Every structure is written in structure tokens, then in C-alpha cells.
């Protein structure tokens, strides 16, 4: 009777241990997958942000500050990759998520910068347009003012040199 | 009706300076202005800031007496029990944002290094994983380009402390040689191919190995 009980207890404990270890293994595998996925997401975001930054023509102090933030995110991603290689998946997820959040904020910052740059460029182009229009009007006015009297003078000179000759032969016919 | 010139009426014509044709001058000015404007707009729109830049890679050692980094007194030997410490510095004069990767490889001393192709992993071994040394740098500004011997700045990566080491796995590439070459290759990220590309910029240390 005691033996039976002991056997049952042993069997139950083995089943319990197997259940616990499988559950843990499942969770472990899940965090590995999750870490891999978030690292990939963060790396893709970094490349997107980098390509947006490469398109910026004016690299002023604001952009330079953004570049150092992007570099900071890169270091976080690389730390996450190292932690992943060391099988520290939870820490790896934490670092990759931190990088991803940072990069999303940076993307928004760049979008804001671009908006203000577009506004500034519109203002500059509008001013240039108005100035150019005035310059054109002035130029045309001066051109006509100078050229028209000269043309009239020339015309009068040309006509004053003309002489009317009556064709007698034609008149007789 | 016919035209008759009054110069032929026998009177001596007055000597006059040659008349400048105003119409021609104005036309010429307009033509030159138009051509100039087209050239200027085309160059701004299609060829913005196409100056060729460059990157500087240097190896340094620390001079404790003067508390400075110097480009001399390089180590000349390495062993499995004795690591070597060296500093590297990268300066971005590329006129654009650049994402760098530095790869440190161990190879035979007789191995040639090319400007076009990186050392293949069949005749060299990586000291660290690819991601260990990576950095995104701002381009140097006009005033930064004129600075001489600058050691810090947003366009500078360094001085990065690097430990060079040897172990049995790395030693297999030497095939029993008692000297080796540690090559520092600089790679740049290329957005078009979505990967790093060898820049052709490298430097190396020759060390005896025991």
C-alpha cells in the first residue's frame, strides 16, 4: 500500500516537473522569438531614420543633435544583439524596445523639422517670387521707356529720308 | 515710292562716333542672363553639394607622461598571455552623415591588403563580432575641417580603446608563423544595397607572436 502511494507520488512529481520545465522552455523560446523580432524591428527603424537623415541637405546643430541620438539608439541595438547572443533575452528585449521608442521619437522630430523647413523655404521662395515680379515689371518698364522713344526716333529718321517720286510713265498710261 | 539717302546731296557728312545698337546690347544682356539662370538652377537642383569627401582612420597609443594620444610607440609583440591595447580614431570629412563599421582581423604577415577588396574570412579571422565597433557620425563643418589635430567633436569617433588578443582559434590562421598582421578595415553603410560596404580605408599593425 505504502509502495503504491510512493509510486503514485513519484509519478505525479515527475509529471509536475516535466510540465513546469516544458512551460519554462516554452516561455524561454517565446522570449527568444520576441527578442529576435524586436531587434529586427529596431534595426529596420534605424535604417529608415538614417535614410531620412541622409536626404537632409542642411545639417545644422539640431540635425547634429538628432544624429547623436540615432547613434545612441544604434549602440542600444548592438547591446541588445550582444545580450541575445548571451541568451539574456529579457534584457535584450528591454534594450531593443528602448532603441525602438527612441527611434520613433526621432522620426517624429525629423518630421517636425522638415515641416518647419518647408514653411521656411515657402517663405523664401515667395519673397524671391515677389521681388522677381517687381524686377521684371521694372525691367520691362525701363526697357519700353528707353526702347520705344528710340524706335519712334528711328522711324521718323527713316521716313524723313524718304522722297515721293511720281512715276510719269505710269501716269500717262 | 523709292528711298533716297540725303548723304548723296553733295554736303560733307559730319564725322560721328559709331552708334551703339541699344537693341543688340539689351538682347545680348537678356540672352546671357537667361543662360546664366538656367545653368545656376540646373546645378543647384541636380548637383547639390557634390564635393568629394574623405574619411580619416588612425591608430594611436596613449602617452601617460604627456597625457596625450600619439601616433607612435606602437606595440610590436603579442602573445596569448599578453594582450595589446591600442586606440583608433575615425574622422568624418565625407560631407554627409556616415554610418561606419570597423572590422579588426588577424591574418598572416605575408598577406597583402587591397584597396578594393576586404580581407576574406578564408585567410583572416575576425577579432570581434561585426557589430562591436559601429558608429554614426555627423559630417565635419567648414570650421571643423580647418581645425588641426582636433581630438573631439561630433564628426570624430574616438579615441576608442581596443584590446587586441590572441587565442588558439585565432592562431590557426597563422599556420605556425611567429608574426602576424592585425588589420583595421573601415566599412561604410550603403542605403542602396542595405548593407555595409568596404571603404578601401585600412591600417594595420605588424606584431611578433609567441
mmCIF file of C-alpha atoms in Angstrom:
data_model
loop_
_atom_site.group_PDB
_atom_site.id
_atom_site.type_symbol
_atom_site.label_atom_id
_atom_site.label_comp_id
_atom_site.label_asym_id
_atom_site.label_seq_id
_atom_site.Cartn_x
_atom_site.Cartn_y
_atom_site.Cartn_z
ATOM 1 C CA UNK A 1 0.000 0.000 0.000
ATOM 2 C CA UNK A 2 2.815 2.363 1.007
ATOM 3 C CA UNK A 3 4.759 1.374 -2.074
ATOM 4 C CA UNK A 4 1.770 2.134 -4.283
ATOM 5 C CA UNK A 5 1.375 5.534 -2.704
ATOM 6 C CA UNK A 6 5.077 6.286 -3.040
ATOM 7 C CA UNK A 7 4.996 5.241 -6.716
ATOM 8 C CA UNK A 8 1.984 7.455 -7.378
ATOM 9 C CA UNK A 9 3.632 10.374 -5.666
ATOM 10 C CA UNK A 10 6.805 9.837 -7.674
ATOM 11 C CA UNK A 11 4.846 9.654 -10.923
ATOM 12 C CA UNK A 12 2.881 12.796 -10.048
ATOM 13 C CA UNK A 13 6.035 14.720 -9.150
ATOM 14 C CA UNK A 14 7.733 13.653 -12.414
ATOM 15 C CA UNK A 15 4.681 14.773 -14.401
ATOM 16 C CA UNK A 16 4.634 18.071 -12.490
ATOM 17 C CA UNK A 17 8.347 18.664 -13.071
ATOM 18 C CA UNK A 18 8.018 17.868 -16.753
ATOM 19 C CA UNK A 19 5.037 20.247 -17.005
ATOM 20 C CA UNK A 20 6.960 23.055 -15.263
ATOM 21 C CA UNK A 21 10.087 22.570 -17.376
ATOM 22 C CA UNK A 22 8.077 22.460 -20.628
ATOM 23 C CA UNK A 23 6.209 25.619 -19.632
ATOM 24 C CA UNK A 24 9.506 27.345 -18.849
ATOM 25 C CA UNK A 25 11.037 26.143 -22.077
ATOM 26 C CA UNK A 26 8.030 27.449 -23.949
ATOM 27 C CA UNK A 27 8.342 30.850 -22.286
ATOM 28 C CA UNK A 28 12.094 30.859 -22.959
ATOM 29 C CA UNK A 29 11.553 30.075 -26.621
ATOM 30 C CA UNK A 30 8.839 32.716 -26.804
ATOM 31 C CA UNK A 31 11.127 35.428 -25.360
ATOM 32 C CA UNK A 32 13.876 34.391 -27.793
ATOM 33 C CA UNK A 33 11.473 34.810 -30.680
ATOM 34 C CA UNK A 34 10.198 38.108 -29.295
ATOM 35 C CA UNK A 35 13.739 39.440 -28.780
ATOM 36 C CA UNK A 36 14.675 38.489 -32.323
ATOM 37 C CA UNK A 37 11.576 40.218 -33.670
ATOM 38 C CA UNK A 38 12.067 43.460 -31.702
ATOM 39 C CA UNK A 39 15.775 43.636 -32.604
ATOM 40 C CA UNK A 40 14.808 43.267 -36.270
ATOM 41 C CA UNK A 41 12.126 45.975 -35.930
ATOM 42 C CA UNK A 42 14.581 48.351 -34.252
ATOM 43 C CA UNK A 43 17.253 47.684 -36.908
ATOM 44 C CA UNK A 44 14.749 48.380 -39.700
ATOM 45 C CA UNK A 45 13.629 51.588 -37.996
ATOM 46 C CA UNK A 46 17.259 52.686 -37.669
ATOM 47 C CA UNK A 47 17.782 52.229 -41.404
ATOM 48 C CA UNK A 48 14.594 54.187 -42.158
ATOM 49 C CA UNK A 49 15.657 57.068 -39.912
ATOM 50 C CA UNK A 50 19.141 57.017 -41.423
ATOM 51 C CA UNK A 51 17.793 57.224 -44.972
ATOM 52 C CA UNK A 52 15.577 60.196 -43.965
ATOM 53 C CA UNK A 53 18.588 61.898 -42.379
ATOM 54 C CA UNK A 54 20.703 61.308 -45.486
ATOM 55 C CA UNK A 55 18.169 63.279 -47.532
ATOM 56 C CA UNK A 56 18.527 66.379 -45.348
ATOM 57 C CA UNK A 57 20.635 68.993 -47.101
ATOM 58 C CA UNK A 58 21.123 71.469 -44.271
ATOM 59 C CA UNK A 59 22.934 69.748 -41.403
ATOM 60 C CA UNK A 60 22.550 72.334 -38.663
ATOM 61 C CA UNK A 61 23.025 71.973 -34.898
ATOM 62 C CA UNK A 62 19.520 70.494 -34.465
ATOM 63 C CA UNK A 63 20.226 67.778 -37.036
ATOM 64 C CA UNK A 64 23.607 67.073 -35.430
ATOM 65 C CA UNK A 65 21.866 66.545 -32.077
ATOM 66 C CA UNK A 66 19.463 64.125 -33.778
ATOM 67 C CA UNK A 67 22.393 62.241 -35.335
ATOM 68 C CA UNK A 68 23.940 61.651 -31.897
ATOM 69 C CA UNK A 69 20.560 60.381 -30.648
ATOM 70 C CA UNK A 70 20.406 57.972 -33.608
ATOM 71 C CA UNK A 71 23.915 56.795 -32.745
ATOM 72 C CA UNK A 72 22.752 56.225 -29.170
ATOM 73 C CA UNK A 73 19.928 54.028 -30.475
ATOM 74 C CA UNK A 74 22.423 52.117 -32.609
ATOM 75 C CA UNK A 75 24.517 51.368 -29.511
ATOM 76 C CA UNK A 76 21.360 50.121 -27.715
ATOM 77 C CA UNK A 77 20.519 47.817 -30.638
ATOM 78 C CA UNK A 78 24.050 46.429 -30.633
ATOM 79 C CA UNK A 79 23.848 45.860 -26.871
ATOM 80 C CA UNK A 80 20.548 44.029 -27.428
ATOM 81 C CA UNK A 81 22.217 41.860 -30.084
ATOM 82 C CA UNK A 82 25.071 41.026 -27.701
ATOM 83 C CA UNK A 83 22.588 40.145 -24.913
ATOM 84 C CA UNK A 84 20.709 37.970 -27.394
ATOM 85 C CA UNK A 85 23.928 36.102 -28.214
ATOM 86 C CA UNK A 86 24.461 35.624 -24.449
ATOM 87 C CA UNK A 87 20.881 34.189 -24.208
ATOM 88 C CA UNK A 88 19.712 37.050 -21.959
ATOM 89 C CA UNK A 89 16.516 37.501 -23.914
ATOM 90 C CA UNK A 90 14.532 39.600 -21.411
ATOM 91 C CA UNK A 91 17.301 42.187 -21.138
ATOM 92 C CA UNK A 92 17.748 42.064 -24.881
ATOM 93 C CA UNK A 93 14.021 42.842 -25.392
ATOM 94 C CA UNK A 94 14.293 45.725 -22.928
ATOM 95 C CA UNK A 95 17.256 47.300 -24.781
ATOM 96 C CA UNK A 96 15.716 46.781 -28.235
ATOM 97 C CA UNK A 97 12.412 48.304 -27.086
ATOM 98 C CA UNK A 98 14.266 51.303 -25.651
ATOM 99 C CA UNK A 99 16.011 51.792 -29.013
ATOM 100 C CA UNK A 100 12.735 51.416 -30.904
ATOM 101 C CA UNK A 101 10.991 54.046 -28.731
ATOM 102 C CA UNK A 102 13.897 56.434 -29.166
ATOM 103 C CA UNK A 103 13.907 55.970 -32.943
ATOM 104 C CA UNK A 104 10.150 56.549 -33.172
ATOM 105 C CA UNK A 105 10.566 59.842 -31.285
ATOM 106 C CA UNK A 106 13.457 60.807 -33.559
ATOM 107 C CA UNK A 107 11.330 60.083 -36.638
ATOM 108 C CA UNK A 108 8.662 62.465 -35.292
ATOM 109 C CA UNK A 109 11.312 65.100 -34.539
ATOM 110 C CA UNK A 110 12.655 64.877 -38.101
ATOM 111 C CA UNK A 111 9.111 65.190 -39.487
ATOM 112 C CA UNK A 112 8.646 68.382 -37.406
ATOM 113 C CA UNK A 113 11.991 69.720 -38.639
ATOM 114 C CA UNK A 114 11.018 69.006 -42.233
ATOM 115 C CA UNK A 115 7.672 70.788 -41.776
ATOM 116 C CA UNK A 116 9.349 73.946 -40.473
ATOM 117 C CA UNK A 117 11.984 73.717 -43.232
ATOM 118 C CA UNK A 118 9.227 73.503 -45.867
ATOM 119 C CA UNK A 119 7.489 76.534 -44.292
ATOM 120 C CA UNK A 120 10.773 78.478 -44.323
ATOM 121 C CA UNK A 121 11.517 77.522 -47.916
ATOM 122 C CA UNK A 122 7.990 78.569 -48.987
ATOM 123 C CA UNK A 123 8.528 81.951 -47.335
ATOM 124 C CA UNK A 124 11.905 82.382 -49.040
ATOM 125 C CA UNK A 125 10.528 81.325 -52.443
ATOM 126 C CA UNK A 126 7.527 83.674 -52.033
ATOM 127 C CA UNK A 127 9.822 86.620 -51.246
ATOM 128 C CA UNK A 128 12.046 85.735 -54.217
ATOM 129 C CA UNK A 129 8.946 85.442 -56.427
ATOM 130 C CA UNK A 130 7.586 88.862 -55.399
ATOM 131 C CA UNK A 131 10.989 90.528 -55.813
ATOM 132 C CA UNK A 132 11.423 88.848 -59.216
ATOM 133 C CA UNK A 133 7.967 90.032 -60.314
ATOM 134 C CA UNK A 134 8.781 93.625 -59.316
ATOM 135 C CA UNK A 135 12.164 93.414 -61.013
ATOM 136 C CA UNK A 136 10.537 92.104 -64.196
ATOM 137 C CA UNK A 137 7.951 94.880 -64.206
ATOM 138 C CA UNK A 138 10.691 97.462 -63.615
ATOM 139 C CA UNK A 139 12.865 95.962 -66.276
ATOM 140 C CA UNK A 140 10.036 95.863 -68.826
ATOM 141 C CA UNK A 141 9.045 99.429 -67.922
ATOM 142 C CA UNK A 142 12.607 100.718 -68.332
ATOM 143 C CA UNK A 143 13.066 98.686 -71.486
ATOM 144 C CA UNK A 144 9.920 100.085 -73.084
ATOM 145 C CA UNK A 145 10.682 103.577 -71.809
ATOM 146 C CA UNK A 146 14.149 103.515 -73.370
ATOM 147 C CA UNK A 147 13.385 101.497 -76.425
ATOM 148 C CA UNK A 148 10.083 102.988 -77.515
ATOM 149 C CA UNK A 149 11.347 106.605 -77.973
ATOM 150 C CA UNK A 150 14.441 105.252 -79.674
ATOM 151 C CA UNK A 151 12.248 103.222 -82.033
ATOM 152 C CA UNK A 152 9.995 106.224 -82.769
ATOM 153 C CA UNK A 153 13.012 108.428 -83.370
ATOM 154 C CA UNK A 154 14.477 105.858 -85.696
ATOM 155 C CA UNK A 155 11.162 105.560 -87.536
ATOM 156 C CA UNK A 156 10.900 109.339 -88.009
ATOM 157 C CA UNK A 157 14.517 109.430 -89.222
ATOM 158 C CA UNK A 158 13.795 106.665 -91.725
ATOM 159 C CA UNK A 159 10.628 108.323 -93.034
ATOM 160 C CA UNK A 160 12.254 111.753 -93.240
ATOM 161 C CA UNK A 161 14.782 110.291 -95.660
ATOM 162 C CA UNK A 162 12.072 109.176 -97.974
ATOM 163 C CA UNK A 163 11.153 111.134 -101.095
ATOM 164 C CA UNK A 164 7.998 110.821 -103.160
ATOM 165 C CA UNK A 165 8.716 110.303 -106.830
ATOM 166 C CA UNK A 166 5.804 110.215 -109.181
ATOM 167 C CA UNK A 167 6.075 107.733 -111.983
ATOM 168 C CA UNK A 168 5.168 109.836 -115.020
ATOM 169 C CA UNK A 169 5.133 106.905 -117.428
ATOM 170 C CA UNK A 170 2.665 105.080 -115.358
ATOM 171 C CA UNK A 171 0.560 108.242 -115.168
ATOM 172 C CA UNK A 172 0.480 108.586 -118.958
ATOM 173 C CA UNK A 173 -0.749 105.042 -119.424
ATOM 174 C CA UNK B 1 7.954 105.225 -103.825
ATOM 175 C CA UNK B 2 11.728 104.888 -103.501
ATOM 176 C CA UNK B 3 14.201 105.620 -100.787
ATOM 177 C CA UNK B 4 16.936 108.209 -101.201
ATOM 178 C CA UNK B 5 19.781 108.898 -98.882
ATOM 179 C CA UNK B 6 20.434 112.580 -98.090
ATOM 180 C CA UNK B 7 24.201 111.813 -97.754
ATOM 181 C CA UNK B 8 24.348 111.848 -101.526
ATOM 182 C CA UNK B 9 23.273 115.512 -101.724
ATOM 183 C CA UNK B 10 26.862 116.785 -102.031
ATOM 184 C CA UNK B 11 27.335 118.038 -98.476
ATOM 185 C CA UNK B 12 30.199 116.657 -96.393
ATOM 186 C CA UNK B 13 28.809 114.314 -93.798
ATOM 187 C CA UNK B 14 29.805 115.047 -90.191
ATOM 188 C CA UNK B 15 32.255 112.621 -88.630
ATOM 189 C CA UNK B 16 30.341 110.726 -85.949
ATOM 190 C CA UNK B 17 31.341 108.091 -83.420
ATOM 191 C CA UNK B 18 29.975 104.658 -84.380
ATOM 192 C CA UNK B 19 26.486 104.293 -82.953
ATOM 193 C CA UNK B 20 25.958 101.515 -80.415
ATOM 194 C CA UNK B 21 22.984 99.437 -81.259
ATOM 195 C CA UNK B 22 20.990 99.527 -78.000
ATOM 196 C CA UNK B 23 18.667 96.805 -79.173
ATOM 197 C CA UNK B 24 21.544 94.386 -79.703
ATOM 198 C CA UNK B 25 23.027 95.156 -76.291
ATOM 199 C CA UNK B 26 19.739 94.616 -74.489
ATOM 200 C CA UNK B 27 19.164 91.380 -76.410
ATOM 201 C CA UNK B 28 22.652 90.138 -75.537
ATOM 202 C CA UNK B 29 22.159 91.005 -71.844
ATOM 203 C CA UNK B 30 18.836 89.146 -71.755
ATOM 204 C CA UNK B 31 20.329 86.096 -73.508
ATOM 205 C CA UNK B 32 23.302 85.942 -71.092
ATOM 206 C CA UNK B 33 21.044 86.386 -68.052
ATOM 207 C CA UNK B 34 18.731 83.598 -69.243
ATOM 208 C CA UNK B 35 21.619 81.200 -69.927
ATOM 209 C CA UNK B 36 23.185 82.052 -66.539
ATOM 210 C CA UNK B 37 19.896 81.488 -64.709
ATOM 211 C CA UNK B 38 19.309 78.121 -66.435
ATOM 212 C CA UNK B 39 22.864 76.936 -65.593
ATOM 213 C CA UNK B 40 22.565 78.102 -61.958
ATOM 214 C CA UNK B 41 19.149 76.498 -61.381
ATOM 215 C CA UNK B 42 20.216 73.220 -63.035
ATOM 216 C CA UNK B 43 23.385 72.999 -60.964
ATOM 217 C CA UNK B 44 21.514 73.703 -57.713
ATOM 218 C CA UNK B 45 18.664 71.289 -58.414
ATOM 219 C CA UNK B 46 20.541 68.368 -59.995
ATOM 220 C CA UNK B 47 24.035 68.563 -58.494
ATOM 221 C CA UNK B 48 23.635 69.710 -54.890
ATOM 222 C CA UNK B 49 26.823 69.682 -52.829
ATOM 223 C CA UNK B 50 28.736 67.141 -54.905
ATOM 224 C CA UNK B 51 32.068 67.769 -53.271
ATOM 225 C CA UNK B 52 34.035 64.588 -52.751
ATOM 226 C CA UNK B 53 34.811 63.906 -49.152
ATOM 227 C CA UNK B 54 37.100 61.517 -47.320
ATOM 228 C CA UNK B 55 37.450 59.646 -44.034
ATOM 229 C CA UNK B 56 40.472 59.600 -41.771
ATOM 230 C CA UNK B 57 41.353 56.440 -39.829
ATOM 231 C CA UNK B 58 44.265 56.480 -37.408
ATOM 232 C CA UNK B 59 45.810 54.229 -34.777
ATOM 233 C CA UNK B 60 47.089 55.863 -31.613
ATOM 234 C CA UNK B 61 48.779 54.955 -28.371
ATOM 235 C CA UNK B 62 48.448 56.723 -25.050
ATOM 236 C CA UNK B 63 51.418 58.680 -23.774
ATOM 237 C CA UNK B 64 50.894 58.668 -19.998
ATOM 238 C CA UNK B 65 53.726 61.152 -19.328
ATOM 239 C CA UNK B 66 52.196 63.855 -21.520
ATOM 240 C CA UNK B 67 48.598 62.585 -21.157
ATOM 241 C CA UNK B 68 48.095 62.675 -24.906
ATOM 242 C CA UNK B 69 47.348 60.278 -27.712
ATOM 243 C CA UNK B 70 50.193 59.881 -30.153
ATOM 244 C CA UNK B 71 50.690 58.160 -33.484
ATOM 245 C CA UNK B 72 53.868 56.350 -32.478
ATOM 246 C CA UNK B 73 55.273 53.908 -29.890
ATOM 247 C CA UNK B 74 53.150 51.133 -31.352
ATOM 248 C CA UNK B 75 53.401 47.718 -29.681
ATOM 249 C CA UNK B 76 55.470 45.140 -31.553
ATOM 250 C CA UNK B 77 54.566 41.840 -29.906
ATOM 251 C CA UNK B 78 51.560 39.906 -28.740
ATOM 252 C CA UNK B 79 51.053 36.566 -27.014
ATOM 253 C CA UNK B 80 48.152 34.536 -25.665
ATOM 254 C CA UNK B 81 49.028 35.687 -22.166
ATOM 255 C CA UNK B 82 49.807 39.283 -23.053
ATOM 256 C CA UNK B 83 47.094 41.440 -24.695
ATOM 257 C CA UNK B 84 47.804 44.666 -26.530
ATOM 258 C CA UNK B 85 45.934 47.933 -26.010
ATOM 259 C CA UNK B 86 45.545 50.340 -28.891
ATOM 260 C CA UNK B 87 43.261 53.292 -29.686
ATOM 261 C CA UNK B 88 41.687 54.078 -33.015
ATOM 262 C CA UNK B 89 40.108 57.298 -34.246
ATOM 263 C CA UNK B 90 37.840 57.971 -37.234
ATOM 264 C CA UNK B 91 37.072 61.453 -38.601
ATOM 265 C CA UNK B 92 34.180 62.071 -40.974
ATOM 266 C CA UNK B 93 35.070 64.571 -43.714
ATOM 267 C CA UNK B 94 32.597 62.974 -46.168
ATOM 268 C CA UNK B 95 30.224 65.981 -46.329
ATOM 269 C CA UNK B 96 27.370 63.660 -45.339
ATOM 270 C CA UNK B 97 26.116 61.554 -42.445
ATOM 271 C CA UNK B 98 28.048 58.301 -42.403
ATOM 272 C CA UNK B 99 27.405 55.021 -40.620
ATOM 273 C CA UNK B 100 30.753 53.316 -40.022
ATOM 274 C CA UNK B 101 31.773 49.834 -39.002
ATOM 275 C CA UNK B 102 35.314 48.906 -38.041
ATOM 276 C CA UNK B 103 36.356 45.304 -38.524
ATOM 277 C CA UNK B 104 39.519 44.029 -36.848
ATOM 278 C CA UNK B 105 41.050 40.978 -38.496
ATOM 279 C CA UNK B 106 44.058 38.787 -37.762
ATOM 280 C CA UNK B 107 45.994 37.467 -40.718
ATOM 281 C CA UNK B 108 49.418 36.214 -41.755
ATOM 282 C CA UNK B 109 52.155 38.849 -42.009
ATOM 283 C CA UNK B 110 52.683 37.924 -45.677
ATOM 284 C CA UNK B 111 49.023 38.624 -46.545
ATOM 285 C CA UNK B 112 48.542 41.510 -48.983
ATOM 286 C CA UNK B 113 45.827 44.064 -48.273
ATOM 287 C CA UNK B 114 43.813 45.581 -51.087
ATOM 288 C CA UNK B 115 42.134 48.945 -51.504
ATOM 289 C CA UNK B 116 39.314 47.358 -53.490
ATOM 290 C CA UNK B 117 38.575 44.134 -51.650
ATOM 291 C CA UNK B 118 38.437 43.411 -47.931
ATOM 292 C CA UNK B 119 40.361 40.511 -46.409
ATOM 293 C CA UNK B 120 38.329 37.371 -46.943
ATOM 294 C CA UNK B 121 37.486 35.271 -43.917
ATOM 295 C CA UNK B 122 39.227 32.301 -45.531
ATOM 296 C CA UNK B 123 42.628 33.855 -44.904
ATOM 297 C CA UNK B 124 41.817 36.007 -41.862
ATOM 298 C CA UNK B 125 39.794 35.833 -38.661
ATOM 299 C CA UNK B 126 37.599 38.467 -37.033
ATOM 300 C CA UNK B 127 38.709 39.581 -33.581
ATOM 301 C CA UNK B 128 35.271 40.835 -32.588
ATOM 302 C CA UNK B 129 31.758 40.356 -33.922
ATOM 303 C CA UNK B 130 30.671 42.712 -36.734
ATOM 304 C CA UNK B 131 28.515 44.943 -34.527
ATOM 305 C CA UNK B 132 31.168 45.597 -31.865
ATOM 306 C CA UNK B 133 32.538 48.730 -33.451
ATOM 307 C CA UNK B 134 29.837 50.764 -35.165
ATOM 308 C CA UNK B 135 29.182 54.486 -35.137
ATOM 309 C CA UNK B 136 27.035 57.083 -36.912
ATOM 310 C CA UNK B 137 28.901 60.354 -37.370
ATOM 311 C CA UNK B 138 27.843 63.858 -38.396
ATOM 312 C CA UNK B 139 29.906 65.410 -41.180
ATOM 313 C CA UNK B 140 32.553 67.943 -40.199
ATOM 314 C CA UNK B 141 31.502 71.574 -40.567
ATOM 315 C CA UNK B 142 33.577 74.081 -42.541
ATOM 316 C CA UNK B 143 35.270 75.388 -39.371
ATOM 317 C CA UNK B 144 35.871 71.838 -38.093
ATOM 318 C CA UNK B 145 37.576 70.974 -41.385
ATOM 319 C CA UNK B 146 40.026 73.798 -40.816
ATOM 320 C CA UNK B 147 40.884 72.655 -37.279
ATOM 321 C CA UNK B 148 44.199 70.873 -36.942
ATOM 322 C CA UNK B 149 44.697 67.946 -34.602
ATOM 323 C CA UNK B 150 41.175 68.029 -33.157
ATOM 324 C CA UNK B 151 40.543 65.102 -30.817
ATOM 325 C CA UNK B 152 36.859 65.509 -30.029
ATOM 326 C CA UNK B 153 33.745 66.568 -31.906
ATOM 327 C CA UNK B 154 30.531 65.194 -33.357
ATOM 328 C CA UNK B 155 32.423 64.201 -36.516
ATOM 329 C CA UNK B 156 35.048 62.239 -34.575
ATOM 330 C CA UNK B 157 34.811 58.644 -33.382
ATOM 331 C CA UNK B 158 37.424 58.103 -30.786
ATOM 332 C CA UNK B 159 39.687 57.531 -29.100
ATOM 333 C CA UNK B 160 38.287 54.031 -28.908
ATOM 334 C CA UNK B 161 40.153 51.747 -26.553
ATOM 335 C CA UNK B 162 40.632 48.364 -28.212
ATOM 336 C CA UNK B 163 42.135 45.248 -26.711
ATOM 337 C CA UNK B 164 43.933 43.058 -29.221
ATOM 338 C CA UNK B 165 44.256 39.467 -28.134
ATOM 339 C CA UNK B 166 45.221 36.065 -29.399
ATOM 340 C CA UNK B 167 43.847 32.628 -28.654
ATOM 341 C CA UNK B 168 44.157 29.140 -30.108
ATOM 342 C CA UNK B 169 41.242 29.657 -32.528
ATOM 343 C CA UNK B 170 42.774 32.844 -33.932
ATOM 344 C CA UNK B 171 46.242 31.284 -34.060
ATOM 345 C CA UNK B 172 45.072 28.591 -36.513
ATOM 346 C CA UNK B 173 45.025 31.169 -39.326
ATOM 347 C CA UNK B 174 48.794 31.762 -38.844
ATOM 348 C CA UNK B 175 49.666 28.125 -39.618
ATOM 349 C CA UNK B 176 52.602 28.205 -37.204
ATOM 350 C CA UNK B 177 54.016 31.638 -38.186
ATOM 351 C CA UNK B 178 55.679 33.631 -35.406
ATOM 352 C CA UNK B 179 54.460 37.002 -36.630
ATOM 353 C CA UNK B 180 51.097 38.366 -37.669
ATOM 354 C CA UNK B 181 49.239 41.327 -39.032
ATOM 355 C CA UNK B 182 46.238 42.913 -37.305
ATOM 356 C CA UNK B 183 44.235 44.787 -39.903
ATOM 357 C CA UNK B 184 41.709 47.553 -39.124
ATOM 358 C CA UNK B 185 39.247 47.797 -42.021
ATOM 359 C CA UNK B 186 36.701 50.591 -42.252
ATOM 360 C CA UNK B 187 33.305 49.782 -43.756
ATOM 361 C CA UNK B 188 30.500 52.206 -44.598
ATOM 362 C CA UNK B 189 26.779 51.555 -44.660
ATOM 363 C CA UNK B 190 25.248 51.872 -48.109
ATOM 364 C CA UNK B 191 21.487 52.533 -48.013
ATOM 365 C CA UNK B 192 21.090 51.445 -51.649
ATOM 366 C CA UNK B 193 22.307 47.898 -51.023
ATOM 367 C CA UNK B 194 21.090 47.934 -47.400
ATOM 368 C CA UNK B 195 24.430 46.622 -46.131
ATOM 369 C CA UNK B 196 27.955 47.645 -45.234
ATOM 370 C CA UNK B 197 30.482 48.133 -47.997
ATOM 371 C CA UNK B 198 34.271 48.079 -47.717
ATOM 372 C CA UNK B 199 35.531 51.660 -47.982
ATOM 373 C CA UNK B 200 39.089 50.782 -49.012
ATOM 374 C CA UNK B 201 40.357 52.568 -45.913
ATOM 375 C CA UNK B 202 42.545 50.430 -43.682
ATOM 376 C CA UNK B 203 45.519 50.455 -41.380
ATOM 377 C CA UNK B 204 47.436 47.623 -39.726
ATOM 378 C CA UNK B 205 49.881 46.609 -37.031
ATOM 379 C CA UNK B 206 52.642 44.067 -37.563
ATOM 380 C CA UNK B 207 53.381 42.094 -34.421
ATOM 381 C CA UNK B 208 55.572 39.190 -33.461
ATOM 382 C CA UNK B 209 53.644 36.338 -31.907
ATOM 383 C CA UNK B 210 54.894 33.911 -29.316
#
